[in-house]
PDB file of C-alpha atoms and ligand atoms in Angstrom:
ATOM      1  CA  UNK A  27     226.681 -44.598-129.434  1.00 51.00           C
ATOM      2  CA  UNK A  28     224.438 -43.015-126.612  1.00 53.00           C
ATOM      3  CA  UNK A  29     222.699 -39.661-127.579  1.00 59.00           C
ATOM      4  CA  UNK A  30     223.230 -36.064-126.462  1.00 74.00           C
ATOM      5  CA  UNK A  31     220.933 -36.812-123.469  1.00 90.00           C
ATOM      6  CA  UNK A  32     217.646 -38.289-124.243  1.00 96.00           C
ATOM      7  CA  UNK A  33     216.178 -35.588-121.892  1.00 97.00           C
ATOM      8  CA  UNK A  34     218.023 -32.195-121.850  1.00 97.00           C
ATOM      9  CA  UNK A  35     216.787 -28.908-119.914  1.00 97.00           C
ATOM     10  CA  UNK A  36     219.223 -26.082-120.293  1.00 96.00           C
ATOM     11  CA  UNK A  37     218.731 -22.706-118.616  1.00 97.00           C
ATOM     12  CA  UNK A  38     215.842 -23.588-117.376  1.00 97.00           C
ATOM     13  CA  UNK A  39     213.830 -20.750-115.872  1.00 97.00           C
ATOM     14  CA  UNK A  40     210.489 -20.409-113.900  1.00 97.00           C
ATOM     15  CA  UNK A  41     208.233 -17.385-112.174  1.00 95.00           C
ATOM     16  CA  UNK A  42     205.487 -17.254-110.515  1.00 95.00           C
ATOM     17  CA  UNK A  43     203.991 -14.819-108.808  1.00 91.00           C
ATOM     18  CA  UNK A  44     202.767 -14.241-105.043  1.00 87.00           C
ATOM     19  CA  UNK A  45     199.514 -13.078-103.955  1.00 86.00           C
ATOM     20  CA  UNK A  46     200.815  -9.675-104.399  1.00 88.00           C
ATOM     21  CA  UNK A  47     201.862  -9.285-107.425  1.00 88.00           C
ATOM     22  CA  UNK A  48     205.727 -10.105-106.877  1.00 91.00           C
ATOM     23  CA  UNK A  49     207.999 -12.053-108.650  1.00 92.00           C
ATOM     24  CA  UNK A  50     208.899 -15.594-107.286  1.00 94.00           C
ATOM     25  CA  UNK A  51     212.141 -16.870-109.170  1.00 95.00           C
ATOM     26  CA  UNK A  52     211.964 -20.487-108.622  1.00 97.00           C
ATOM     27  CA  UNK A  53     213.833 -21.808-111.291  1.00 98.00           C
ATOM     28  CA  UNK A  54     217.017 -19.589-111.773  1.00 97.00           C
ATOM     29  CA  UNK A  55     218.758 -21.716-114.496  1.00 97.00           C
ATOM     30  CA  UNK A  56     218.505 -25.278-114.578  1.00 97.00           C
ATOM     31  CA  UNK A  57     220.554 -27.473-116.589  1.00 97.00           C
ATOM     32  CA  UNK A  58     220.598 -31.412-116.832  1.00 96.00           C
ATOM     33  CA  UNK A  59     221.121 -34.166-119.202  1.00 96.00           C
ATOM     34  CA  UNK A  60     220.046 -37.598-118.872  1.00 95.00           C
ATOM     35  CA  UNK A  61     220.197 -41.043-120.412  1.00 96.00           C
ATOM     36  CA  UNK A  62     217.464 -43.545-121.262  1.00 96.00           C
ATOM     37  CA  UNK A  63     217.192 -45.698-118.985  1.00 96.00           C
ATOM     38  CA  UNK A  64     219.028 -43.431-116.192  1.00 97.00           C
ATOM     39  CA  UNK A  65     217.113 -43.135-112.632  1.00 97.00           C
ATOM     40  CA  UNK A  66     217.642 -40.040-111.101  1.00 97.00           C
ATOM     41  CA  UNK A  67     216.905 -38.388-107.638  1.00 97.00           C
ATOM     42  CA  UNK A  68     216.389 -34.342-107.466  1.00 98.00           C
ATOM     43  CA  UNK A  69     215.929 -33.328-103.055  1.00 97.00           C
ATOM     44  CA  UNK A  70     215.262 -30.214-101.800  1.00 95.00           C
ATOM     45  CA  UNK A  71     213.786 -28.165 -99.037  1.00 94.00           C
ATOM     46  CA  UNK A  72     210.243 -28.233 -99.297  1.00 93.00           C
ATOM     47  CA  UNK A  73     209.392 -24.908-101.481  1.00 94.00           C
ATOM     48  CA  UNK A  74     212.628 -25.312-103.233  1.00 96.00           C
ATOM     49  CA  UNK A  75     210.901 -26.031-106.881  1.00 96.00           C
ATOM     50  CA  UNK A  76     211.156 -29.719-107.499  1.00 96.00           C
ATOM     51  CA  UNK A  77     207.163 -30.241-108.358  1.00 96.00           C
ATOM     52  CA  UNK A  78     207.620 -27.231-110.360  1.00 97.00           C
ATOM     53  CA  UNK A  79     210.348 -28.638-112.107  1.00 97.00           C
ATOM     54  CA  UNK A  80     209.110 -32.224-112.556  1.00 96.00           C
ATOM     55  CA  UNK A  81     205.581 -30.660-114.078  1.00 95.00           C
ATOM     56  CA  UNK A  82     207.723 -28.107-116.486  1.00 96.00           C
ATOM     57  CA  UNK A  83     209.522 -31.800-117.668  1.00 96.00           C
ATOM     58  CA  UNK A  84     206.161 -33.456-118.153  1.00 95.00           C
ATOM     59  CA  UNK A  85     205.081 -30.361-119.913  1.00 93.00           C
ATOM     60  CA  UNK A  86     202.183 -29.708-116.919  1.00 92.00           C
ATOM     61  CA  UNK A  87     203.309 -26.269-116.921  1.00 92.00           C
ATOM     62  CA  UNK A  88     205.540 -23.873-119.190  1.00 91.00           C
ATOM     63  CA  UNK A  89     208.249 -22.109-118.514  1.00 92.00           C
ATOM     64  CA  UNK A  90     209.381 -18.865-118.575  1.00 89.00           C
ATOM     65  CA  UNK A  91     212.841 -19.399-120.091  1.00 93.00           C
ATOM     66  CA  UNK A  92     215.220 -21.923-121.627  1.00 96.00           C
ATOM     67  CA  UNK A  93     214.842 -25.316-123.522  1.00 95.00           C
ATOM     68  CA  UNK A  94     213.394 -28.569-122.614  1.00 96.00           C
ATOM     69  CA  UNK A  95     214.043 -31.372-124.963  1.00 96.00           C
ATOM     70  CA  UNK A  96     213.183 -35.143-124.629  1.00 96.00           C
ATOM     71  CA  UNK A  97     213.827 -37.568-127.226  1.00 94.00           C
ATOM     72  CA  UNK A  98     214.508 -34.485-129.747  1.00 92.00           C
ATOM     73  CA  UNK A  99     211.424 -33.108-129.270  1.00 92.00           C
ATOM     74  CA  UNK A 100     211.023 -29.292-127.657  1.00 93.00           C
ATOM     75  CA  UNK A 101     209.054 -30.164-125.416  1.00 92.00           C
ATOM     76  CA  UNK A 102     208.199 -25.857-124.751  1.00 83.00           C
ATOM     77  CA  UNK A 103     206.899 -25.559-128.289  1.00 85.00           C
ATOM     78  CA  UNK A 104     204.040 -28.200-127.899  1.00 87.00           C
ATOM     79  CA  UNK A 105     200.597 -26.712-127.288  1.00 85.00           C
ATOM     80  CA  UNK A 106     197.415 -27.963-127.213  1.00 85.00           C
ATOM     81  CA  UNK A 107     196.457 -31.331-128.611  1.00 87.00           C
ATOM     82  CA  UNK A 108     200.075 -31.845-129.267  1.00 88.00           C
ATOM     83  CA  UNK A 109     201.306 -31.480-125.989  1.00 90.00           C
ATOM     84  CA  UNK A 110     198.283 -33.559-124.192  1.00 88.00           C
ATOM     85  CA  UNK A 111     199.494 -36.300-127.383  1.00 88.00           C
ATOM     86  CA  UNK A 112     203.070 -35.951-126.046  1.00 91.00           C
ATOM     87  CA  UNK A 113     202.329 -36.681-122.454  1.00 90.00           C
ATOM     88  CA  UNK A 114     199.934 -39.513-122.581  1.00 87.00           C
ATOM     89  CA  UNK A 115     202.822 -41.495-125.089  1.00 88.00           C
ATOM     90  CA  UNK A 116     205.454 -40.453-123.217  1.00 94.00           C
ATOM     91  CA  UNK A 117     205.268 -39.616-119.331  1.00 96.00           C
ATOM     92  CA  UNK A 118     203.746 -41.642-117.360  1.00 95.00           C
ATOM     93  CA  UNK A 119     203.179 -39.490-113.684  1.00 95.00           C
ATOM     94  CA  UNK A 120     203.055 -40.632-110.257  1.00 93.00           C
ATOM     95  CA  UNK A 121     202.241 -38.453-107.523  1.00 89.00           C
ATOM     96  CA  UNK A 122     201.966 -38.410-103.310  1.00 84.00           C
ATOM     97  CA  UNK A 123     198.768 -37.728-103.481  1.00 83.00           C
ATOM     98  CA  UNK A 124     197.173 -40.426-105.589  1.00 79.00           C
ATOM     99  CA  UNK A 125     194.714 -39.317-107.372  1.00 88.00           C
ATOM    100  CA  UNK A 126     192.972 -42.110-108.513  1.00 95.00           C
ATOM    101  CA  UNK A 127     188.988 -42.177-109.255  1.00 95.00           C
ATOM    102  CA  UNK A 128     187.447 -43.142-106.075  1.00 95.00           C
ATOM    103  CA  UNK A 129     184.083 -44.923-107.459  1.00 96.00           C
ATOM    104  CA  UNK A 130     185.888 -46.618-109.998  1.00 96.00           C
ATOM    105  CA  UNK A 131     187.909 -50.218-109.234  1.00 97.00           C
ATOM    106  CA  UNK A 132     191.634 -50.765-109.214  1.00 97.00           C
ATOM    107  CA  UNK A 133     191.398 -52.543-112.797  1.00 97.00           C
ATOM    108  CA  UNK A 134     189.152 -49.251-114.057  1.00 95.00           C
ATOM    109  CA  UNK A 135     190.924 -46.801-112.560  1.00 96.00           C
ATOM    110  CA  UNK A 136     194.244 -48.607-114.801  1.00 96.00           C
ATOM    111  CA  UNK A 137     191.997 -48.528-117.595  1.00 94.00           C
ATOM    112  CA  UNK A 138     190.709 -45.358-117.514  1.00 92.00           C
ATOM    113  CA  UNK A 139     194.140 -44.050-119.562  1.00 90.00           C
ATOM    114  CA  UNK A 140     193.760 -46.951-122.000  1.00 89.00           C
ATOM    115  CA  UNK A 141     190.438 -46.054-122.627  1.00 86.00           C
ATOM    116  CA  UNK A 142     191.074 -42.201-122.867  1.00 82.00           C
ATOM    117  CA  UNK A 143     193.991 -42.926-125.645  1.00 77.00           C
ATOM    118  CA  UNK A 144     190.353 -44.919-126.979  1.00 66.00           C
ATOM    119  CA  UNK A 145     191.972 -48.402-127.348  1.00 63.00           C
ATOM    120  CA  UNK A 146     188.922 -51.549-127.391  1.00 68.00           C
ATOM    121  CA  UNK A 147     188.097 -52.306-123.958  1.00 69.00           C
ATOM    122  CA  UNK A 148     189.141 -56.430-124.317  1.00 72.00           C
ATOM    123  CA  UNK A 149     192.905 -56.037-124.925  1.00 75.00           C
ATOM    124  CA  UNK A 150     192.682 -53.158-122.642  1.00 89.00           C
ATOM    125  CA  UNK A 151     191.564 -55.641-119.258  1.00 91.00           C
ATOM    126  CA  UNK A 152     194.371 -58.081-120.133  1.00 92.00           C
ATOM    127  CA  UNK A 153     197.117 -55.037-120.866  1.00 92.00           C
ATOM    128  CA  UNK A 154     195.574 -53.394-117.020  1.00 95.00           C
ATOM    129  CA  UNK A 155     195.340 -56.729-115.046  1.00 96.00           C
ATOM    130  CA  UNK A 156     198.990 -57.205-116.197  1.00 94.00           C
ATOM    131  CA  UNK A 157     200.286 -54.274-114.691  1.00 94.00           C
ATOM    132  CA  UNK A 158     198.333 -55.141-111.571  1.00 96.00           C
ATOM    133  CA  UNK A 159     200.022 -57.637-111.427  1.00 92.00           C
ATOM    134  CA  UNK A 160     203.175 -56.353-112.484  1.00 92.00           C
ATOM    135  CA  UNK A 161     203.011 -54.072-108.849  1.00 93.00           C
ATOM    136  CA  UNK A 162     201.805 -56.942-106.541  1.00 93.00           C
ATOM    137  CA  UNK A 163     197.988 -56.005-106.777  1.00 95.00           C
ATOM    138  CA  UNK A 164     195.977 -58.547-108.836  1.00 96.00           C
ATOM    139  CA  UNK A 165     193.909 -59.910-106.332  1.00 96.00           C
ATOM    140  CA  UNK A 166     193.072 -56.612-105.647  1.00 97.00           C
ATOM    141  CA  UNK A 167     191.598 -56.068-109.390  1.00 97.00           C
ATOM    142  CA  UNK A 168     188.049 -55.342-108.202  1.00 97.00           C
ATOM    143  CA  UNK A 169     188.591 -53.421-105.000  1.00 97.00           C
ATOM    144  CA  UNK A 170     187.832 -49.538-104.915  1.00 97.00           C
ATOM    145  CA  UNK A 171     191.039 -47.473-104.000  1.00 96.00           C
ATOM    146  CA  UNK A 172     189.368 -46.705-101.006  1.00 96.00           C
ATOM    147  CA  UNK A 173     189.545 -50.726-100.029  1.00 97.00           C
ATOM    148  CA  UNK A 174     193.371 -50.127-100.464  1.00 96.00           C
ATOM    149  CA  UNK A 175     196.124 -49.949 -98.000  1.00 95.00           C
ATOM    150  CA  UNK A 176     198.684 -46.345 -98.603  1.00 93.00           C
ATOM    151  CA  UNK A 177     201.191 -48.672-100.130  1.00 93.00           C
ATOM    152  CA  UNK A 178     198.432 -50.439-102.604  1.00 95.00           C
ATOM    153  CA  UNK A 179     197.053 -47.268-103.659  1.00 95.00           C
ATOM    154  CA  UNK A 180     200.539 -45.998-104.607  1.00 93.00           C
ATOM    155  CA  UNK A 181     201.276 -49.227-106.411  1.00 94.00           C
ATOM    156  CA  UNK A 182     197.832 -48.522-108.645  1.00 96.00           C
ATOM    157  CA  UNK A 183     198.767 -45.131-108.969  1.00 95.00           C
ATOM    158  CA  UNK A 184     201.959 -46.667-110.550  1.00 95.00           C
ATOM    159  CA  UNK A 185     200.496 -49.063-112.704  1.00 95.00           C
ATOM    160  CA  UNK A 186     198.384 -46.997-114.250  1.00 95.00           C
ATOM    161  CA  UNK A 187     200.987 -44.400-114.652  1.00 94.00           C
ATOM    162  CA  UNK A 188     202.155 -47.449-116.775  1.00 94.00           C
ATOM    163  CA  UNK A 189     199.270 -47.785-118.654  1.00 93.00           C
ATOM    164  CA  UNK A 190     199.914 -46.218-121.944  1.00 90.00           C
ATOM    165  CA  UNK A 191     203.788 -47.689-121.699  1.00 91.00           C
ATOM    166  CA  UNK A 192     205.667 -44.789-121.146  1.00 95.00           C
ATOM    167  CA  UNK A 193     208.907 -44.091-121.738  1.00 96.00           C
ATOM    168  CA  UNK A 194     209.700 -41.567-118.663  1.00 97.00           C
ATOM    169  CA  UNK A 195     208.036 -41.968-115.261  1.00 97.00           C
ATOM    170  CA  UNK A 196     208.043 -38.758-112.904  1.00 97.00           C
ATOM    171  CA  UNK A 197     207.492 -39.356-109.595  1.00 96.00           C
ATOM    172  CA  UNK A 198     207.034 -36.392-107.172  1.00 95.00           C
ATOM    173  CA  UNK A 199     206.961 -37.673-103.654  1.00 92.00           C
ATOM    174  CA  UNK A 200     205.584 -41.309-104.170  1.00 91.00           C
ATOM    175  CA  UNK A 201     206.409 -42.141-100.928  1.00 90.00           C
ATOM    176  CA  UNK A 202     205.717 -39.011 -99.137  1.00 89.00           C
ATOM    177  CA  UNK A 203     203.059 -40.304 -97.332  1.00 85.00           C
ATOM    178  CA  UNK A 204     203.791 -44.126 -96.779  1.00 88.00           C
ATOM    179  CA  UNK A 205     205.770 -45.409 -93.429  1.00 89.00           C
ATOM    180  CA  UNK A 206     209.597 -46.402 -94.114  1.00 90.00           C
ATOM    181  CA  UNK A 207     209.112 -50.071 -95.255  1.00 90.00           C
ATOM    182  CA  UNK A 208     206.269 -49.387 -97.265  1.00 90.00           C
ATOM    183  CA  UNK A 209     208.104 -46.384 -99.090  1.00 91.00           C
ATOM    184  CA  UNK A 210     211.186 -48.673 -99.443  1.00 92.00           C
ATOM    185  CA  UNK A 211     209.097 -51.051-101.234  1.00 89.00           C
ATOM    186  CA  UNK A 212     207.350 -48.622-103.522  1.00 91.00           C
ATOM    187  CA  UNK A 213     210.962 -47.422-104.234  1.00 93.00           C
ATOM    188  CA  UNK A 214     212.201 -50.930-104.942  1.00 93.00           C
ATOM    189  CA  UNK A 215     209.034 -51.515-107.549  1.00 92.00           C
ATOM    190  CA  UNK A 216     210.294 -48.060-108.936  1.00 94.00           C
ATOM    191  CA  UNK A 217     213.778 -49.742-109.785  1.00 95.00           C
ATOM    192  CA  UNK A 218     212.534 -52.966-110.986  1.00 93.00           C
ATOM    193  CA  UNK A 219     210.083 -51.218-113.401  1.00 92.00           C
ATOM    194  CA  UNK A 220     212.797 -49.171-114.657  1.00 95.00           C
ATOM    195  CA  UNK A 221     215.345 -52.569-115.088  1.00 95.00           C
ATOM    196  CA  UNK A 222     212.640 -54.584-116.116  1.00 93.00           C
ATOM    197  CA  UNK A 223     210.628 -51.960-119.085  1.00 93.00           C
ATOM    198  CA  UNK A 224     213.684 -49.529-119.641  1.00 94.00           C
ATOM    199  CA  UNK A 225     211.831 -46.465-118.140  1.00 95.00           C
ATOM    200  CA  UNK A 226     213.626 -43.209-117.112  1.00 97.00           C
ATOM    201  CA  UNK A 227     213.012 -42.286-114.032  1.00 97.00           C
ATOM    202  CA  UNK A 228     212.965 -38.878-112.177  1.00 98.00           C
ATOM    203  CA  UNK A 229     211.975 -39.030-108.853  1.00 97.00           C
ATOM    204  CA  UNK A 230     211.459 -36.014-106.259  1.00 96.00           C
ATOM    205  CA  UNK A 231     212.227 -36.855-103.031  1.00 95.00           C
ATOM    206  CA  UNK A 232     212.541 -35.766 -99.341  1.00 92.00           C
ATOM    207  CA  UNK A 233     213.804 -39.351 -98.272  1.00 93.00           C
ATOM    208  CA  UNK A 234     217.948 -39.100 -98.481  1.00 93.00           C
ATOM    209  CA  UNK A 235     218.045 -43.335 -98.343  1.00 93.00           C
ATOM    210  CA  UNK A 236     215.472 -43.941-101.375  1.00 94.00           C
ATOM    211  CA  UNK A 237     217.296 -40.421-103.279  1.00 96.00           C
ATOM    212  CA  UNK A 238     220.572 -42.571-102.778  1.00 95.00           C
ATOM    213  CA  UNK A 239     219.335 -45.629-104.485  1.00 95.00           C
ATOM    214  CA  UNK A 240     219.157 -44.194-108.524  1.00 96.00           C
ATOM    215  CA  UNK A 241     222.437 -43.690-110.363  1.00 95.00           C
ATOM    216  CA  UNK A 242     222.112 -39.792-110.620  1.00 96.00           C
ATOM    217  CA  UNK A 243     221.377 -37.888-107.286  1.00 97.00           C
ATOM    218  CA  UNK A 244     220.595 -34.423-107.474  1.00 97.00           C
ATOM    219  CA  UNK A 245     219.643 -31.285-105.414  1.00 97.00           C
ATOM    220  CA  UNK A 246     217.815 -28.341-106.088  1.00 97.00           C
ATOM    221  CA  UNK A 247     218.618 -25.161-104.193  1.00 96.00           C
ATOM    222  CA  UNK A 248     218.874 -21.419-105.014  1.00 96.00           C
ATOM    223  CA  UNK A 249     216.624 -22.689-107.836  1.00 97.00           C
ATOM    224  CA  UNK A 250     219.228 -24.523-109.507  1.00 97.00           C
ATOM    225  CA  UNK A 251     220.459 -28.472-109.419  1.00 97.00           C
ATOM    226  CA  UNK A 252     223.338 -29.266-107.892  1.00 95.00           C
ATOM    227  CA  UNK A 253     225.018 -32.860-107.803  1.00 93.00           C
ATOM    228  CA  UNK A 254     224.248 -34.612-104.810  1.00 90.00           C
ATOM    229  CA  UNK A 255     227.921 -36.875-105.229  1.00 71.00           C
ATOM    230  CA  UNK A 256     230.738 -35.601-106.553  1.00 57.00           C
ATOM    231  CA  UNK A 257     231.182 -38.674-109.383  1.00 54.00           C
ATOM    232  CA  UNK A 258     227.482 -37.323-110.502  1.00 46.00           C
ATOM    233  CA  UNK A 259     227.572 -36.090-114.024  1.00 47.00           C
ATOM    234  CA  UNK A 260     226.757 -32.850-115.445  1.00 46.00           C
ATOM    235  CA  UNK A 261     224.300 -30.712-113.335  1.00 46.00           C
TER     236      UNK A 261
HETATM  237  P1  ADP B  20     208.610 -28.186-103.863  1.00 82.87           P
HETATM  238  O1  ADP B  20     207.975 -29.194-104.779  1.00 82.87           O
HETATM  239  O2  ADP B  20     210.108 -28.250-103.871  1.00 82.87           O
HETATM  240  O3  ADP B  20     208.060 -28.222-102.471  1.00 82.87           O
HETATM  241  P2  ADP B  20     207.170 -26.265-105.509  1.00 82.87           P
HETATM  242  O4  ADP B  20     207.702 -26.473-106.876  1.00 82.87           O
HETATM  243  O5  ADP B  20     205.841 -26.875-105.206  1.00 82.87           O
HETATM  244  O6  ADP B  20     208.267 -26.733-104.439  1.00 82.87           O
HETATM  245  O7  ADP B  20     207.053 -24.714-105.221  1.00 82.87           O
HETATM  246  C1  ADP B  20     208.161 -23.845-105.349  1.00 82.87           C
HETATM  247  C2  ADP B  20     207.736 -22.446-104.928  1.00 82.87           C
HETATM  248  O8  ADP B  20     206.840 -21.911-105.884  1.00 82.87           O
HETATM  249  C3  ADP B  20     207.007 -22.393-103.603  1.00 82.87           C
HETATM  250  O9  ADP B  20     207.398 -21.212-102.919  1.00 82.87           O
HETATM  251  C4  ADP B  20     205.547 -22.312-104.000  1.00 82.87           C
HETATM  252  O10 ADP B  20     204.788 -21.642-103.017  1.00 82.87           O
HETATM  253  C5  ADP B  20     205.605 -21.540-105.281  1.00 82.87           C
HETATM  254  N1  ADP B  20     204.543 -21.900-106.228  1.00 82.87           N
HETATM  255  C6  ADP B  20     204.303 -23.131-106.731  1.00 82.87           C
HETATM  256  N2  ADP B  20     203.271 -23.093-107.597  1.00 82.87           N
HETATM  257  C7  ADP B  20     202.834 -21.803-107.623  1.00 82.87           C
HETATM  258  C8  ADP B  20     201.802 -21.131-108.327  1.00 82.87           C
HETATM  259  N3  ADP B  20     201.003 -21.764-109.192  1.00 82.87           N
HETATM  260  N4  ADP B  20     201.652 -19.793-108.109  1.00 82.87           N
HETATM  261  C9  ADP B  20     202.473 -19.139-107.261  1.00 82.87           C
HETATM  262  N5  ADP B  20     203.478 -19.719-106.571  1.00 82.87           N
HETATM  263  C10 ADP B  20     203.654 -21.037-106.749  1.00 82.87           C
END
């Protein structure tokens, strides 16, 4: 029997505001439910709230009304230690922007989580030269990310998004900044990664071919998420 929705945001809400002091309704009421397992696609004009909305689900940011729920778990009442406890076991994150750790090697820099959530450093080479390999890059163990094609440093940035097994992956623009092939590639290791380990995935995207590839395609406009396809479940 599947669950409610393994993730579930209802009436979701989010303000910021400008350098003036004004209100910026971003999020004006979103609602979604997803599966495990499900891969879904959220476009949008640039400004339109999908980083916002992908850091509110991996509990980067809080918001200013309505529910977030993943796995049963309110995601909006976590604080603290809980909520940094929640995110390293459950989301893994993988952004345009990399941000890996420049001095540090490939293999480190898919350590570096392992080591944070303080597991023994042995088990934790074997566990990070297996997800190098799991995205293409072993023999690249020992090169800096600097050493790294676009498309390699996205594929680190993925396995180490991996690195404390995850059960959701959010990606906000992974392949933003990579040419067409390279982004389709980065896309297919998405899918295969979420066939192959089981991972949800919620990807933010300006790219309408790779958005047309997961099973739920969404858009966010007006600050709320539409269905991209008509067949598209509940938005
Ligand atoms: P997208 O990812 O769709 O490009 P964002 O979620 O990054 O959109 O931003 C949505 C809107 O919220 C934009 O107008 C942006 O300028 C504004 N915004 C984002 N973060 C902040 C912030 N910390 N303070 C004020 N405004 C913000």
């Amino acid at each position: 029997m599947s669950e409610p929705g393994f993730i579930v945001i209802e009436d979701l809400h989010k303000h910021y505001l400008d350098g003036q002091g004004n209100e910026l309704h971003v999020l004006r009421g979103v609602n979604l439910a997803i599966q495990r397992k499900e891969t879904v696609s959220v476009m949008g004009a640039s400004g339109a709230g999908k980083s916002t909305l992908l850091h509110l689900i991996g509990a980067l940011d809080r918001a200013g009304r309505g529910s977030i729920t993943i796995g049963g778990l309110e995601v909006s009442s976590l604080n603290g230690d809980s909520c940094a406890q929640f995110r390293n076991e459950t989301i893994g994150f993988v952004f345009q922007f990399h941000h890996l750790l420049m001095d540090f090697s490939a293999l480190e820099n898919v350590m570096m989580p392992m080591w944070i959530k303080a597991k023994r450093t042995l088990p934790c080479q074997a566990q990070a030269m297996a997800l190098l390999e799991a995205v293409g890059i072993a023999e690249r163990a020992s090169h800096r990310p600097s050493q790294l094609s676009g498309g390699e440093q996205q594929r680190l940035a993925i396995a180490r998004a991996l690195a404390n097994q995850p059960q959701i992956l959010l990606a906000d623009e992974p392949t933003g900044n990579l040419d067409e092939s390279t982004g389709q590639r980065v896309s297919d290791l998405l899918l295969r990664l979420n066939r192959e380990l089981g991972l949800t995935l919620i990807l933010m995207t300006h790219n309408h071919q790779i958005a047309a590839q997961m099973t739920r395609q969404y858009v966010l406009e007006q600050g709320r998420l539409n269905s991209a396809k008509p067949d598209s479940a509940n938005a």
